[in-house]
N, CA, C and O atoms as a DFTB+ gen file, in Angstrom:
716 C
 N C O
     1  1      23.975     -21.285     -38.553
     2  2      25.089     -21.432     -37.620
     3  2      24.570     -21.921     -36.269
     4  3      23.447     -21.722     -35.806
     5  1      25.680     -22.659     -35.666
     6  2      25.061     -22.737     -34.100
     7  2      24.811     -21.867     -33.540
     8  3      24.931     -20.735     -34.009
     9  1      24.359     -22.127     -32.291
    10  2      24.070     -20.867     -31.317
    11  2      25.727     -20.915     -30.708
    12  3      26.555     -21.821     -30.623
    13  1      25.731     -19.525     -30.362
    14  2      26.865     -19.115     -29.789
    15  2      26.885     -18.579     -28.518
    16  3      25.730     -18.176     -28.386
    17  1      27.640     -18.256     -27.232
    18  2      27.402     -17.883     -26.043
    19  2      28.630     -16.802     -26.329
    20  3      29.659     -17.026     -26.967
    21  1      28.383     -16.034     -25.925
    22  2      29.662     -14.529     -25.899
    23  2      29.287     -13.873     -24.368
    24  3      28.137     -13.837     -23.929
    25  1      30.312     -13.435     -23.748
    26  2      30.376     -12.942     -22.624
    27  2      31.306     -11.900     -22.671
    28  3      32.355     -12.177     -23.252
    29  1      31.199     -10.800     -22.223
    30  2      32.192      -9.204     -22.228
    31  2      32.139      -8.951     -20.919
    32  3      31.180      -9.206     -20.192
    33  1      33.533      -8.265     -20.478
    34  2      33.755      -7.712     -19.187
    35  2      34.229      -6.593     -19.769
    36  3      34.768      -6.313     -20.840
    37  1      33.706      -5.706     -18.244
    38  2      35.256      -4.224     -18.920
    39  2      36.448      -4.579     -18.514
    40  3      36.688      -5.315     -17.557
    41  1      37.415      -3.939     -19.409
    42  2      38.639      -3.981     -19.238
    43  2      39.783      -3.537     -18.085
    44  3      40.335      -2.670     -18.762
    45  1      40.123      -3.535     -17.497
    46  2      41.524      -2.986     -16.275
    47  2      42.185      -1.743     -17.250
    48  3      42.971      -2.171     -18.096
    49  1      41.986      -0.359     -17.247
    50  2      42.565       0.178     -17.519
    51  2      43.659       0.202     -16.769
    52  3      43.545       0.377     -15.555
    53  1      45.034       0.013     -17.426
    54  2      46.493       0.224     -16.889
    55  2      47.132       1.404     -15.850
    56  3      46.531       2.408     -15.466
    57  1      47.997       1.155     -15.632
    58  2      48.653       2.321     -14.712
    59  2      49.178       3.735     -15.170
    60  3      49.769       4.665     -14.621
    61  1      48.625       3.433     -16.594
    62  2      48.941       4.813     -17.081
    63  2      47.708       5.791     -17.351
    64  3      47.598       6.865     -17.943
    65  1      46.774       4.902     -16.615
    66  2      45.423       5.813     -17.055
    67  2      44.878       6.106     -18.543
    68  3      44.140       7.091     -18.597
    69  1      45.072       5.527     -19.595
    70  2      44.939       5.753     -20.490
    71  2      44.292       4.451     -21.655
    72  3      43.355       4.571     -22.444
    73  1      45.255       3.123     -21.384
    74  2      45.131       2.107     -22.365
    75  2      44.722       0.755     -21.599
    76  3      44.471       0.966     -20.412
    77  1      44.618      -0.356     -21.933
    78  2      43.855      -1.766     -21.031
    79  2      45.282      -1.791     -20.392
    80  3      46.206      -1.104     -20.829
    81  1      45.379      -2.559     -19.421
    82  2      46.709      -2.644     -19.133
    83  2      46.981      -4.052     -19.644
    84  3      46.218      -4.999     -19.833
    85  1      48.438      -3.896     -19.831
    86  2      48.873      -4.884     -20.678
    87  2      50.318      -4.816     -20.488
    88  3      51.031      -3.867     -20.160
    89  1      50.640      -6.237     -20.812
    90  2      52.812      -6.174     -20.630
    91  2      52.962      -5.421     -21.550
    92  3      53.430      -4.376     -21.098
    93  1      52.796      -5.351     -22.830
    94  2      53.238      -4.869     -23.931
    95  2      53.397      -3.276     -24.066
    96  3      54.166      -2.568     -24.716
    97  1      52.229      -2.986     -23.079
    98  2      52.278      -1.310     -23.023
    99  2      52.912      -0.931     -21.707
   100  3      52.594       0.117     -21.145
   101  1      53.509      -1.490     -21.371
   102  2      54.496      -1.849     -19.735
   103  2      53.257      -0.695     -19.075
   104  3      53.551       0.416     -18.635
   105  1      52.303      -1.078     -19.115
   106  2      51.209      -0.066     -18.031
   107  2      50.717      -1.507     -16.654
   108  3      49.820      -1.284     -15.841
   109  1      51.154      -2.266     -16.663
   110  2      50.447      -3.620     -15.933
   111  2      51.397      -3.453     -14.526
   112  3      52.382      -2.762     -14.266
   113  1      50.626      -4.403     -13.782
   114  2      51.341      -4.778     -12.567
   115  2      50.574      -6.445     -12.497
   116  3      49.422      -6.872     -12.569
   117  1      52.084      -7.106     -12.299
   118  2      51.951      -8.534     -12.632
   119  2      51.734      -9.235     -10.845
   120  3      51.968      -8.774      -9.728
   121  1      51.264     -10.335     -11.275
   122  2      50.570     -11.102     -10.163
   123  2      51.601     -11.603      -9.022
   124  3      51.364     -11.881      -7.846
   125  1      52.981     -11.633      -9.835
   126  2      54.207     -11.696      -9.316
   127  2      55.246     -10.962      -8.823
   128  3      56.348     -11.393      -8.485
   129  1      54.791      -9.658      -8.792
   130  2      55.165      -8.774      -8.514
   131  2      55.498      -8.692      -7.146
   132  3      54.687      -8.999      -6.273
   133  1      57.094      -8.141      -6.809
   134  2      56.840      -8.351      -5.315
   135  2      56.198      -7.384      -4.358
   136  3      55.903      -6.240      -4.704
   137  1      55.985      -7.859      -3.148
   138  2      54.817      -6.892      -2.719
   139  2      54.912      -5.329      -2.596
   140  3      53.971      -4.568      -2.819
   141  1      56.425      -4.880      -2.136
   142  2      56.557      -3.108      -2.478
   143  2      56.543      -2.691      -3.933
   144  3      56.207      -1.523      -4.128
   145  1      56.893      -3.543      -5.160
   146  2      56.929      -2.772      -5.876
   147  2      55.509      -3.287      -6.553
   148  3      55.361      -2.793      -7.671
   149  1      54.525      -4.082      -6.184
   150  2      53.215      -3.709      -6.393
   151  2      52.335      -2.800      -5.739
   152  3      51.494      -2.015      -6.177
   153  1      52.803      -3.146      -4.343
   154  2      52.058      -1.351      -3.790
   155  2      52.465      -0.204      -4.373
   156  3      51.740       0.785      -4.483
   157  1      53.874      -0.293      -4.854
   158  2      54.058       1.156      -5.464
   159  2      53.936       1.345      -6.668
   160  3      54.577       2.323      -7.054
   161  1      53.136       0.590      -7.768
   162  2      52.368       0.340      -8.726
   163  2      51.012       0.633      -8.434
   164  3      50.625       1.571      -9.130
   165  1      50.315       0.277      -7.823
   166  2      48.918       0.423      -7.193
   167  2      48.832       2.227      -6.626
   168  3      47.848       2.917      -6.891
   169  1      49.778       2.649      -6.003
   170  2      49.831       4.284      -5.583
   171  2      50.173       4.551      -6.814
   172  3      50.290       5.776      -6.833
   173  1      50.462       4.037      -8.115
   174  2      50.750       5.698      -8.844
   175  2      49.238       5.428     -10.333
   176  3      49.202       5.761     -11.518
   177  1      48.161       4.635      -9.358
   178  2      46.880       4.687     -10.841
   179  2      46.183       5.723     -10.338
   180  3      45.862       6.048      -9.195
   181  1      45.981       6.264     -11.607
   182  2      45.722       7.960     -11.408
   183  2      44.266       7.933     -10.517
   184  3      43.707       6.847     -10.359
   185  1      43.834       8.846     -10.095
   186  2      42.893       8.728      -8.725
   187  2      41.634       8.125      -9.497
   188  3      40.843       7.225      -9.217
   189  1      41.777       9.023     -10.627
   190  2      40.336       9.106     -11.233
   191  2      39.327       7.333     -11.609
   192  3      38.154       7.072     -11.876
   193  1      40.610       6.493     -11.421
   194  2      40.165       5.115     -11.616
   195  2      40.281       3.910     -10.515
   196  3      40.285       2.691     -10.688
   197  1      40.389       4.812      -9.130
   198  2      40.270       4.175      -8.252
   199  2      38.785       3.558      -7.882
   200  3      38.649       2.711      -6.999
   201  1      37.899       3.979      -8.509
   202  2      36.303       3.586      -8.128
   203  2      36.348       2.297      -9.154
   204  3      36.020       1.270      -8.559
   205  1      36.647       2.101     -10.441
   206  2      37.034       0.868     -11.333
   207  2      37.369       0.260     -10.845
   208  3      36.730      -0.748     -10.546
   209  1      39.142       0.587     -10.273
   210  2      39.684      -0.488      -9.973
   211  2      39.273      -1.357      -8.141
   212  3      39.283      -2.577      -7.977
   213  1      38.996      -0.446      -7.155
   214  2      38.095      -1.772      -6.534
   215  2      36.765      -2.401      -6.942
   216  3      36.240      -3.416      -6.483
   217  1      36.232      -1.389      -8.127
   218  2      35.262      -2.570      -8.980
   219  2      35.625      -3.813      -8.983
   220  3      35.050      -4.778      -8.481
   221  1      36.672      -3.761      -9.609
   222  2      36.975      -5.085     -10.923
   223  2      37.776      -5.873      -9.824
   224  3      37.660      -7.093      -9.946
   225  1      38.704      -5.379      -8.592
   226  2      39.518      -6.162      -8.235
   227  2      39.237      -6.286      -6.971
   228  3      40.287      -6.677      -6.460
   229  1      38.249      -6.161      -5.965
   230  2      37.868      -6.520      -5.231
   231  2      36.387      -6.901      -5.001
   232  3      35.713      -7.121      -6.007
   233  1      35.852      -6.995      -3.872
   234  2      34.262      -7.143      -3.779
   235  2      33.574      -6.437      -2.789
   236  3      32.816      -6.874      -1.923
   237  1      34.168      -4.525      -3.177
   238  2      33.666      -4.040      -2.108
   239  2      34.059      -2.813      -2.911
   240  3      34.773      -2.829      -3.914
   241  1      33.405      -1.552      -2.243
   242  2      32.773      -0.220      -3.095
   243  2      34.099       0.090      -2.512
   244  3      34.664      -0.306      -1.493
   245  1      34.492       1.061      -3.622
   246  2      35.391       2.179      -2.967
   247  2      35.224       3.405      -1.481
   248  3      34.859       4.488      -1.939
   249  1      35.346       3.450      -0.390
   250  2      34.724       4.375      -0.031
   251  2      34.415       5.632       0.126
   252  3      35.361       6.274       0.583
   253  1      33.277       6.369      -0.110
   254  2      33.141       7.376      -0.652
   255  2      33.260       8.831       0.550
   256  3      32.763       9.950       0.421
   257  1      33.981       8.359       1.521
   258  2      34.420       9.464       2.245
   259  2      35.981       9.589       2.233
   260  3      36.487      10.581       2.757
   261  1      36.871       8.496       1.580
   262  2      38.365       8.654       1.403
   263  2      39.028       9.671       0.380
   264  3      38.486      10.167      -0.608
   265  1      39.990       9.819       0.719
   266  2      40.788      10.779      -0.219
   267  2      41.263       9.692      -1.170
   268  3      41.304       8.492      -0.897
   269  1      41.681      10.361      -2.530
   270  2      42.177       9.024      -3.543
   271  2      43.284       8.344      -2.738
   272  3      43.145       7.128      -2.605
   273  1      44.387       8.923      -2.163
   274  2      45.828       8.598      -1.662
   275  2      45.264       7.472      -0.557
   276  3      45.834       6.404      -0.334
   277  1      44.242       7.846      -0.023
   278  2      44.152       6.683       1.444
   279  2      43.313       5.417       0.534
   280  3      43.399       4.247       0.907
   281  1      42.598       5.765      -0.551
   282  2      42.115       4.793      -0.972
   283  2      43.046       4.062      -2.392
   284  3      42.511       3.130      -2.992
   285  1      43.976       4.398      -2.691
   286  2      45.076       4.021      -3.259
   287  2      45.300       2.606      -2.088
   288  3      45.185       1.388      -2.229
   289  1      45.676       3.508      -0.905
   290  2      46.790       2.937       0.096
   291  2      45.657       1.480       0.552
   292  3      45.953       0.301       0.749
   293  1      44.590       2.039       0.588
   294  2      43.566       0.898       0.972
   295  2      43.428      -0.580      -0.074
   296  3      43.551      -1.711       0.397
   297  1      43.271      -0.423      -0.915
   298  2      43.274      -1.106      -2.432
   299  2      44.465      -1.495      -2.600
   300  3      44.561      -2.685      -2.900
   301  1      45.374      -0.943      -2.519
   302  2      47.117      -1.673      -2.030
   303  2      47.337      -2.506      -0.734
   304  3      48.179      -3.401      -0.823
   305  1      46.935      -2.402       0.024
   306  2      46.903      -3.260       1.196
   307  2      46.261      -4.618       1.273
   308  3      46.773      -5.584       1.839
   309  1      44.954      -4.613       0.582
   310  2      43.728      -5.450       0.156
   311  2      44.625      -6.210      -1.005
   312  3      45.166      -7.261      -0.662
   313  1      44.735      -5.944      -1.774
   314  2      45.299      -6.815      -3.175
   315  2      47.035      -7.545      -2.518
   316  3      47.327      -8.695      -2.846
   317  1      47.990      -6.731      -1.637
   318  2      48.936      -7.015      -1.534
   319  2      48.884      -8.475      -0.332
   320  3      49.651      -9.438      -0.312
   321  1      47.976      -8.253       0.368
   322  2      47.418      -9.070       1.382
   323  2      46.858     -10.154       0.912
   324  3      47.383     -11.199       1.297
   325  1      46.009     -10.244       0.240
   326  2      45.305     -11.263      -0.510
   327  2      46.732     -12.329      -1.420
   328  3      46.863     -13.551      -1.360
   329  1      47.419     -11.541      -2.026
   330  2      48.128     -12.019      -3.063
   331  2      49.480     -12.721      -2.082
   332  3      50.085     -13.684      -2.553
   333  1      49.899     -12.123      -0.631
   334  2      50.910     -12.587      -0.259
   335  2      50.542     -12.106       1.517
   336  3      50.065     -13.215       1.760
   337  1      50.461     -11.684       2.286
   338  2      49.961     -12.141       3.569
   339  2      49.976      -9.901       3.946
   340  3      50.505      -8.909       3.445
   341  1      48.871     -10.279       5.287
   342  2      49.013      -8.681       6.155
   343  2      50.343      -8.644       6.583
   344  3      50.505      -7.621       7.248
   345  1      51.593      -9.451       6.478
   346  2      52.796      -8.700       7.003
   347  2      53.530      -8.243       5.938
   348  3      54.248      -7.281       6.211
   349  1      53.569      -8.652       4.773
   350  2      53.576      -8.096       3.234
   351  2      53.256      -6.736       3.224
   352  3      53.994      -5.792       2.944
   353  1      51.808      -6.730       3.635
   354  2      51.145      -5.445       3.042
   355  2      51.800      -4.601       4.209
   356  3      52.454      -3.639       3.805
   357  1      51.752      -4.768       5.507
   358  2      52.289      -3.788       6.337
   359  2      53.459      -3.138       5.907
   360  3      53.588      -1.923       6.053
   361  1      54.524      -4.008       5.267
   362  2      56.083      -4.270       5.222
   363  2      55.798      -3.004       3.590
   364  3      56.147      -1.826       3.660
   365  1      55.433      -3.334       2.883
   366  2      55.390      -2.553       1.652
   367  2      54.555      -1.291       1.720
   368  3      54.484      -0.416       0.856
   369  1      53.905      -1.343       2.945
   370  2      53.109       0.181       3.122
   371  2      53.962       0.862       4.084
   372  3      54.156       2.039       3.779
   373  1      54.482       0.507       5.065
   374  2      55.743       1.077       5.591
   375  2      57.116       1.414       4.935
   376  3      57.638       2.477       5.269
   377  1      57.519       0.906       4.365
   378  2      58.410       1.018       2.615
   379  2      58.243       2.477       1.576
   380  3      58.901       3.394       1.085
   381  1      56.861       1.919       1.664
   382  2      56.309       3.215       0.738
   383  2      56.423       4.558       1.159
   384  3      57.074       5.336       0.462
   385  1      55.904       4.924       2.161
   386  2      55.335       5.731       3.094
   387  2      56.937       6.418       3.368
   388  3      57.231       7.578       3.082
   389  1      57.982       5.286       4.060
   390  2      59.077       5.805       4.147
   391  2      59.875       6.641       3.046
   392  3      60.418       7.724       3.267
   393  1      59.862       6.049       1.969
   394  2      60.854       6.312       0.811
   395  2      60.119       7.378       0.193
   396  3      60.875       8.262      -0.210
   397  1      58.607       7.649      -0.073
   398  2      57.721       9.028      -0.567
   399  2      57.206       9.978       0.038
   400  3      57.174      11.110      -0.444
   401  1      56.713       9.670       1.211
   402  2      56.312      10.490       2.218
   403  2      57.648      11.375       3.220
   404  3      57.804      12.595       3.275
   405  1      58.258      10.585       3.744
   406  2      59.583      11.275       4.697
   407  2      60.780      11.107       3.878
   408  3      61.881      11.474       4.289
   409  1      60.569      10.441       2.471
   410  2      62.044      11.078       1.330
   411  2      62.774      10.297       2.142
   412  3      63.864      10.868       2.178
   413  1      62.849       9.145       2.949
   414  2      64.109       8.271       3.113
   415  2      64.704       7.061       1.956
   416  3      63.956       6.862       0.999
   417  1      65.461       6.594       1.988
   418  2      65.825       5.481       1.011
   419  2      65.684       4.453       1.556
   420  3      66.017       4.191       2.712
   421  1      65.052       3.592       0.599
   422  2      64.956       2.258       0.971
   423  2      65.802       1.562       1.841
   424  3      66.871       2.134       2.058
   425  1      65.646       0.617       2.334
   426  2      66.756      -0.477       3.232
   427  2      67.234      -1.045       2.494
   428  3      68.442      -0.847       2.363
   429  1      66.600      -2.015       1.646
   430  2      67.357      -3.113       1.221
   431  2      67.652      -2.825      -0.453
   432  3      66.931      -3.203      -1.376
   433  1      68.644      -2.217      -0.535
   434  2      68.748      -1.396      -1.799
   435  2      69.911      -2.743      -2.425
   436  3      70.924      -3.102      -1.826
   437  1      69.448      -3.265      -3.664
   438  2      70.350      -4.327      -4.704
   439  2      71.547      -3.402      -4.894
   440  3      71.708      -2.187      -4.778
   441  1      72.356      -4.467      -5.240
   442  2      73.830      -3.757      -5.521
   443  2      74.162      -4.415      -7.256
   444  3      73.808      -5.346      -7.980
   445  1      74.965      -3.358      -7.275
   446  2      75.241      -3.704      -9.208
   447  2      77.131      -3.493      -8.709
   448  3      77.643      -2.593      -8.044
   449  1      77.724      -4.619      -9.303
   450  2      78.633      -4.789      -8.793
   451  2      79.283      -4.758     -10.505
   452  3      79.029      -5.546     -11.416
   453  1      80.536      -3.077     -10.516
   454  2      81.308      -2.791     -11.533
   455  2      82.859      -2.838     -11.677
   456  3      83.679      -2.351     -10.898
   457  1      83.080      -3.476     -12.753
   458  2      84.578      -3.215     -12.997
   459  2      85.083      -1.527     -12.469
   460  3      84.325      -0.594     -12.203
   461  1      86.491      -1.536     -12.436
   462  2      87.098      -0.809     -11.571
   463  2      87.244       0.750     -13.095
   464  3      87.474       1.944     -12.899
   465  1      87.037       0.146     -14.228
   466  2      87.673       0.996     -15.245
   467  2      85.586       1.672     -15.773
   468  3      85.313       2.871     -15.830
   469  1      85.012       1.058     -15.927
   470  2      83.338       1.629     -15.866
   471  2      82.788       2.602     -14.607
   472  3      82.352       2.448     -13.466
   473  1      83.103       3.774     -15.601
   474  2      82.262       5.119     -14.785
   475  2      81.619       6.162     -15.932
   476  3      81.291       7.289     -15.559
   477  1      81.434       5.745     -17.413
   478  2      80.321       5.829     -17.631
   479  2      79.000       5.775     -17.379
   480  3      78.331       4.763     -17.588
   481  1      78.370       7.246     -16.748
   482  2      77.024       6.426     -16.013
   483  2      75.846       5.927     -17.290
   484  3      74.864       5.211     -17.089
   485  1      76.226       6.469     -18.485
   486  2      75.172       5.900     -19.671
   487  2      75.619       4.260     -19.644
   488  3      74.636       3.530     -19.513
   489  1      76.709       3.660     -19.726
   490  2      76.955       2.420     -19.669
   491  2      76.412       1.731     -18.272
   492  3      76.026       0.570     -18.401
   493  1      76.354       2.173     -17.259
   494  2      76.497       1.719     -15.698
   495  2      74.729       1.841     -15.851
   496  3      74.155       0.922     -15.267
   497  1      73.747       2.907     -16.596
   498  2      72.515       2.783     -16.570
   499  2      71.904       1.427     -17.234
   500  3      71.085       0.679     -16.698
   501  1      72.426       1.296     -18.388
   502  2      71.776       0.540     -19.352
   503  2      72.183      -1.042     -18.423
   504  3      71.253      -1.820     -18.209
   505  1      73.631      -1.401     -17.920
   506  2      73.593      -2.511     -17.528
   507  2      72.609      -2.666     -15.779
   508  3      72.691      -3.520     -14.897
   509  1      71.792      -1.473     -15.896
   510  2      70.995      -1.883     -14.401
   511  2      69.835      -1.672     -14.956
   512  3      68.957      -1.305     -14.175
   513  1      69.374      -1.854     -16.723
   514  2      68.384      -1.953     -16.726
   515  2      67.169      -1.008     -17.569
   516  3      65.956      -0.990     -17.775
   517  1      68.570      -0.167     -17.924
   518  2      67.362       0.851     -18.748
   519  2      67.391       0.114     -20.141
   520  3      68.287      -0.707     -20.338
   521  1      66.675       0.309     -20.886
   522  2      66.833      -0.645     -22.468
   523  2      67.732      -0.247     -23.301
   524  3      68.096      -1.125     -24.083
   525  1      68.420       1.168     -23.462
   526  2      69.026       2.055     -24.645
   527  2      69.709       2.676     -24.123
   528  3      69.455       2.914     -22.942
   529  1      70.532       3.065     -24.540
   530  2      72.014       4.056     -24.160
   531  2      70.912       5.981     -24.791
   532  3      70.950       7.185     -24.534
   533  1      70.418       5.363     -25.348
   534  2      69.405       6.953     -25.782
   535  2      68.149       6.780     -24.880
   536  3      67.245       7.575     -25.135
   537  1      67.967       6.079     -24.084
   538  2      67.136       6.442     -23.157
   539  2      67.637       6.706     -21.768
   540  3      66.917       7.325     -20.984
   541  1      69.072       6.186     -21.339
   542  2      69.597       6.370     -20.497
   543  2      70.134       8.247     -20.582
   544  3      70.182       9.001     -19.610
   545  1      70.385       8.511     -21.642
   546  2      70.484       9.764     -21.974
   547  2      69.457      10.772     -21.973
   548  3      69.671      11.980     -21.878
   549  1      68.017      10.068     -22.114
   550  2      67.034      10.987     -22.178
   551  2      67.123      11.237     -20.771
   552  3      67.246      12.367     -20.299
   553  1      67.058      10.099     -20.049
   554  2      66.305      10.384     -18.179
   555  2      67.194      11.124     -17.404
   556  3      66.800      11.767     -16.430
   557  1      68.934      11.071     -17.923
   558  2      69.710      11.969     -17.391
   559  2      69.601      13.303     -17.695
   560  3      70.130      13.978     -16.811
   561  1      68.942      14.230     -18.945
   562  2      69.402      15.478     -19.402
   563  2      67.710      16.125     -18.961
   564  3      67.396      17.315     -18.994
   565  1      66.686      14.815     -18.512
   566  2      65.503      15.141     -17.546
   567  2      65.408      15.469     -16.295
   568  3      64.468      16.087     -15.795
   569  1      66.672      14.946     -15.570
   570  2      67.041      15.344     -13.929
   571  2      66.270      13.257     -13.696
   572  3      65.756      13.023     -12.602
   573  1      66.295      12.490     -14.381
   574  2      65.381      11.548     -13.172
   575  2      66.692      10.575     -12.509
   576  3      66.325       9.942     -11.519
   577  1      68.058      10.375     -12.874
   578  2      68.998      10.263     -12.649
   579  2      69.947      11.139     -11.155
   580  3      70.576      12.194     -11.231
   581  1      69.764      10.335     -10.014
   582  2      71.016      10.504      -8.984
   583  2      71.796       9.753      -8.647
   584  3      71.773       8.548      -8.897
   585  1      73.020      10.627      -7.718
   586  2      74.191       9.976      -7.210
   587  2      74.171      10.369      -6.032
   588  3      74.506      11.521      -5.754
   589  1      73.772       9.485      -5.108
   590  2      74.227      10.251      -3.708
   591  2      73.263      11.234      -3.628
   592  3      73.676      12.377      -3.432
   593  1      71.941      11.037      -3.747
   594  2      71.089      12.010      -3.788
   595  2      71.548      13.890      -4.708
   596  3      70.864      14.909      -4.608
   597  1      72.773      13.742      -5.446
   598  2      72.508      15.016      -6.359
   599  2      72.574      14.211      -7.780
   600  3      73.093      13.223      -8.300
   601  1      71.501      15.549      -8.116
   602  2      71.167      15.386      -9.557
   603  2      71.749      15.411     -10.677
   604  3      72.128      16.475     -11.166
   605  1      71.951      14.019     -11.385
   606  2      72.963      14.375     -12.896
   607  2      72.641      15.108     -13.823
   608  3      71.439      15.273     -13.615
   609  1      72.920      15.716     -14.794
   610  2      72.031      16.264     -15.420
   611  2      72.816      16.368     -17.215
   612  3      72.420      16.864     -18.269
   613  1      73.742      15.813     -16.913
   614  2      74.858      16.239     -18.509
   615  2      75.456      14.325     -18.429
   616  3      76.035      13.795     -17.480
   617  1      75.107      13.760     -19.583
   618  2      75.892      12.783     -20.380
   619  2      77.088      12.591     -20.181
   620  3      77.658      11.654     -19.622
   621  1      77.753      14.162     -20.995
   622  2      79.385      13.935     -21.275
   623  2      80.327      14.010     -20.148
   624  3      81.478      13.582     -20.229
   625  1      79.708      14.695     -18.831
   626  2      81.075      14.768     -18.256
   627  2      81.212      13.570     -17.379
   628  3      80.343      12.709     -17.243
   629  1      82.164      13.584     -16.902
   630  2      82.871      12.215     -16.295
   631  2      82.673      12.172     -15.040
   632  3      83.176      12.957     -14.236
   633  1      81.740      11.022     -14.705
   634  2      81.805      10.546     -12.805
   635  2      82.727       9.932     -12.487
   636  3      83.034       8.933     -13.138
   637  1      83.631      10.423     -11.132
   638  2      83.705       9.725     -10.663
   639  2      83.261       8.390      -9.722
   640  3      83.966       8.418      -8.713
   641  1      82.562       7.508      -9.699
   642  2      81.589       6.686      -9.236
   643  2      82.245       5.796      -7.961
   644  3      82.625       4.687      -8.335
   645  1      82.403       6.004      -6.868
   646  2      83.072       5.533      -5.381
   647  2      82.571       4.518      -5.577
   648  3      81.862       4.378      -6.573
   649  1      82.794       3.431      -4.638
   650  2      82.344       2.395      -4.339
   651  2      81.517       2.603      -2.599
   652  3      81.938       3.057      -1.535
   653  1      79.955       1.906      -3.110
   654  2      79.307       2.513      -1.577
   655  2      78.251       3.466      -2.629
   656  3      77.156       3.130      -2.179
   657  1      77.971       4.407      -3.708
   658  2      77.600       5.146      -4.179
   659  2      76.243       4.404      -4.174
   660  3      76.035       3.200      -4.329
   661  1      75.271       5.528      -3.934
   662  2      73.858       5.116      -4.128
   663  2      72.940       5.711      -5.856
   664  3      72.491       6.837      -6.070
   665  1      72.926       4.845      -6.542
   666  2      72.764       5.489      -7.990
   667  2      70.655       5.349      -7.849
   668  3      69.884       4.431      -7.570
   669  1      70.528       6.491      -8.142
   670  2      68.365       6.572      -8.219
   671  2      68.355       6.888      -9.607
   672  3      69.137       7.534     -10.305
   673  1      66.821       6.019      -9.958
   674  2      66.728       6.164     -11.343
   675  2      65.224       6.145     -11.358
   676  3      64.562       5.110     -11.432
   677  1      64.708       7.417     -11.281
   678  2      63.461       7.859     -11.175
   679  2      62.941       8.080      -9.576
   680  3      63.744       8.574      -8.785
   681  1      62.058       7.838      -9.275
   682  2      61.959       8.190      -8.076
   683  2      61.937       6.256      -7.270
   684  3      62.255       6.073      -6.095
   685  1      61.614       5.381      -7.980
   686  2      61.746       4.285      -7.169
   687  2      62.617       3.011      -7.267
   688  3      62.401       1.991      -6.612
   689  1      63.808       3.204      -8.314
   690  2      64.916       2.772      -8.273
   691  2      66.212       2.969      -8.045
   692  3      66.841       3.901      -8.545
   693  1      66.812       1.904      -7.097
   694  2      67.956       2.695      -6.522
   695  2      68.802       1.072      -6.243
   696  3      68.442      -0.027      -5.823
   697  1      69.980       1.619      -6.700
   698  2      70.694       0.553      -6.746
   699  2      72.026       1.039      -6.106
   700  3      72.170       2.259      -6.181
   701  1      73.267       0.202      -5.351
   702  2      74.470       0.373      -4.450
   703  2      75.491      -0.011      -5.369
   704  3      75.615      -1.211      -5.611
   705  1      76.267       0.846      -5.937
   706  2      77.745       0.494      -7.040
   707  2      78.504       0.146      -5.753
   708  3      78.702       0.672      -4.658
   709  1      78.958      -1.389      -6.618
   710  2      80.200      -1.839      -5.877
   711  2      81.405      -2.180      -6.694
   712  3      81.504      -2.972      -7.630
   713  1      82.055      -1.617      -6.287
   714  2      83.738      -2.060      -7.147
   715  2      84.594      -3.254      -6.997
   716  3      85.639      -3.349      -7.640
């Protein structure tokens, strides 16, 4: 046979701490990503692979007097900056900080704009995005489902859903029902 040349890198373990990251195992954060919701991808890789990941994705040691959270926040700033400018990274670390740290809601919250007769919130979930009417059911009877900052917690009974209503779906999606 010819000679052959083979070259191996390690892999990017994903955001779930566990598998390579990859679309398929929705553990990735894509290159396109916009810049808050890649910083807030980048804050939730578990600490333990923060020394990897400025391995692999920058050209500089992790530093070894930071707490994981500041070196999360550091490695988010660096990648968000690089990929789209320091007023990016400011703008999505101020974002962050606001909405997890002092529990405020985002500013610029998307609106899902519903017929007047849809107040099913299993229907009103799935069309903002969850994949399944049985997964929209799982995350509600979990508590990760709000309205107006209180917690849904039952399927069957009936919302009334205002128009103006702020609907959260986990801790970093949040969308404005409009009628």
């Amino acid at each position: 046979m010819e000679e052959q040349d083979i070259m191996t890198m390690p892999l990017l373990v994903g955001t779930d701490g566990v598998r390579k990251m990859s679309k398929s195992f929705g553990n990735y954060i894509a290159l396109n990503d916009a810049p808050r919701d890649m910083f807030g991808k980048i804050m939730s890789v578990p600490d333990a692979l923060m020394p990897n990941y400025f391995n692999l994705l920058t050209d500089r040691e992790m530093p070894k007097d930071m707490t994981p959270r500041d070196a999360k926040a550091l490695l988010a700033r660096i990648i968000v900056a690089w990929l789209y400018s320091d007023e990016n990274a400011d703008a999505a670390e101020q974002a962050f900080t606001a909405q997890f740290s002092k529990k405020e809601m985002p500013q610029d919250i998307p609106e899902l704009k519903i017929e007047e007769s849809e107040t099913d919130i299993v229907t009103i979930l799935v069309a903002v995005g969850i994949q399944s009417k049985a997964e929209a059911r799982r995350l509600i009877e979990q508590g990760g489902v709000k309205i107006n900052g209180t917690t849904i917690m039952q399927t069957q009974v009936p919302f009334t859903i205002q128009n103006g209503d702020i609907l959260q779906i986990g801790k970093m999606k949040f969308i404005k029902i409009i009628k």
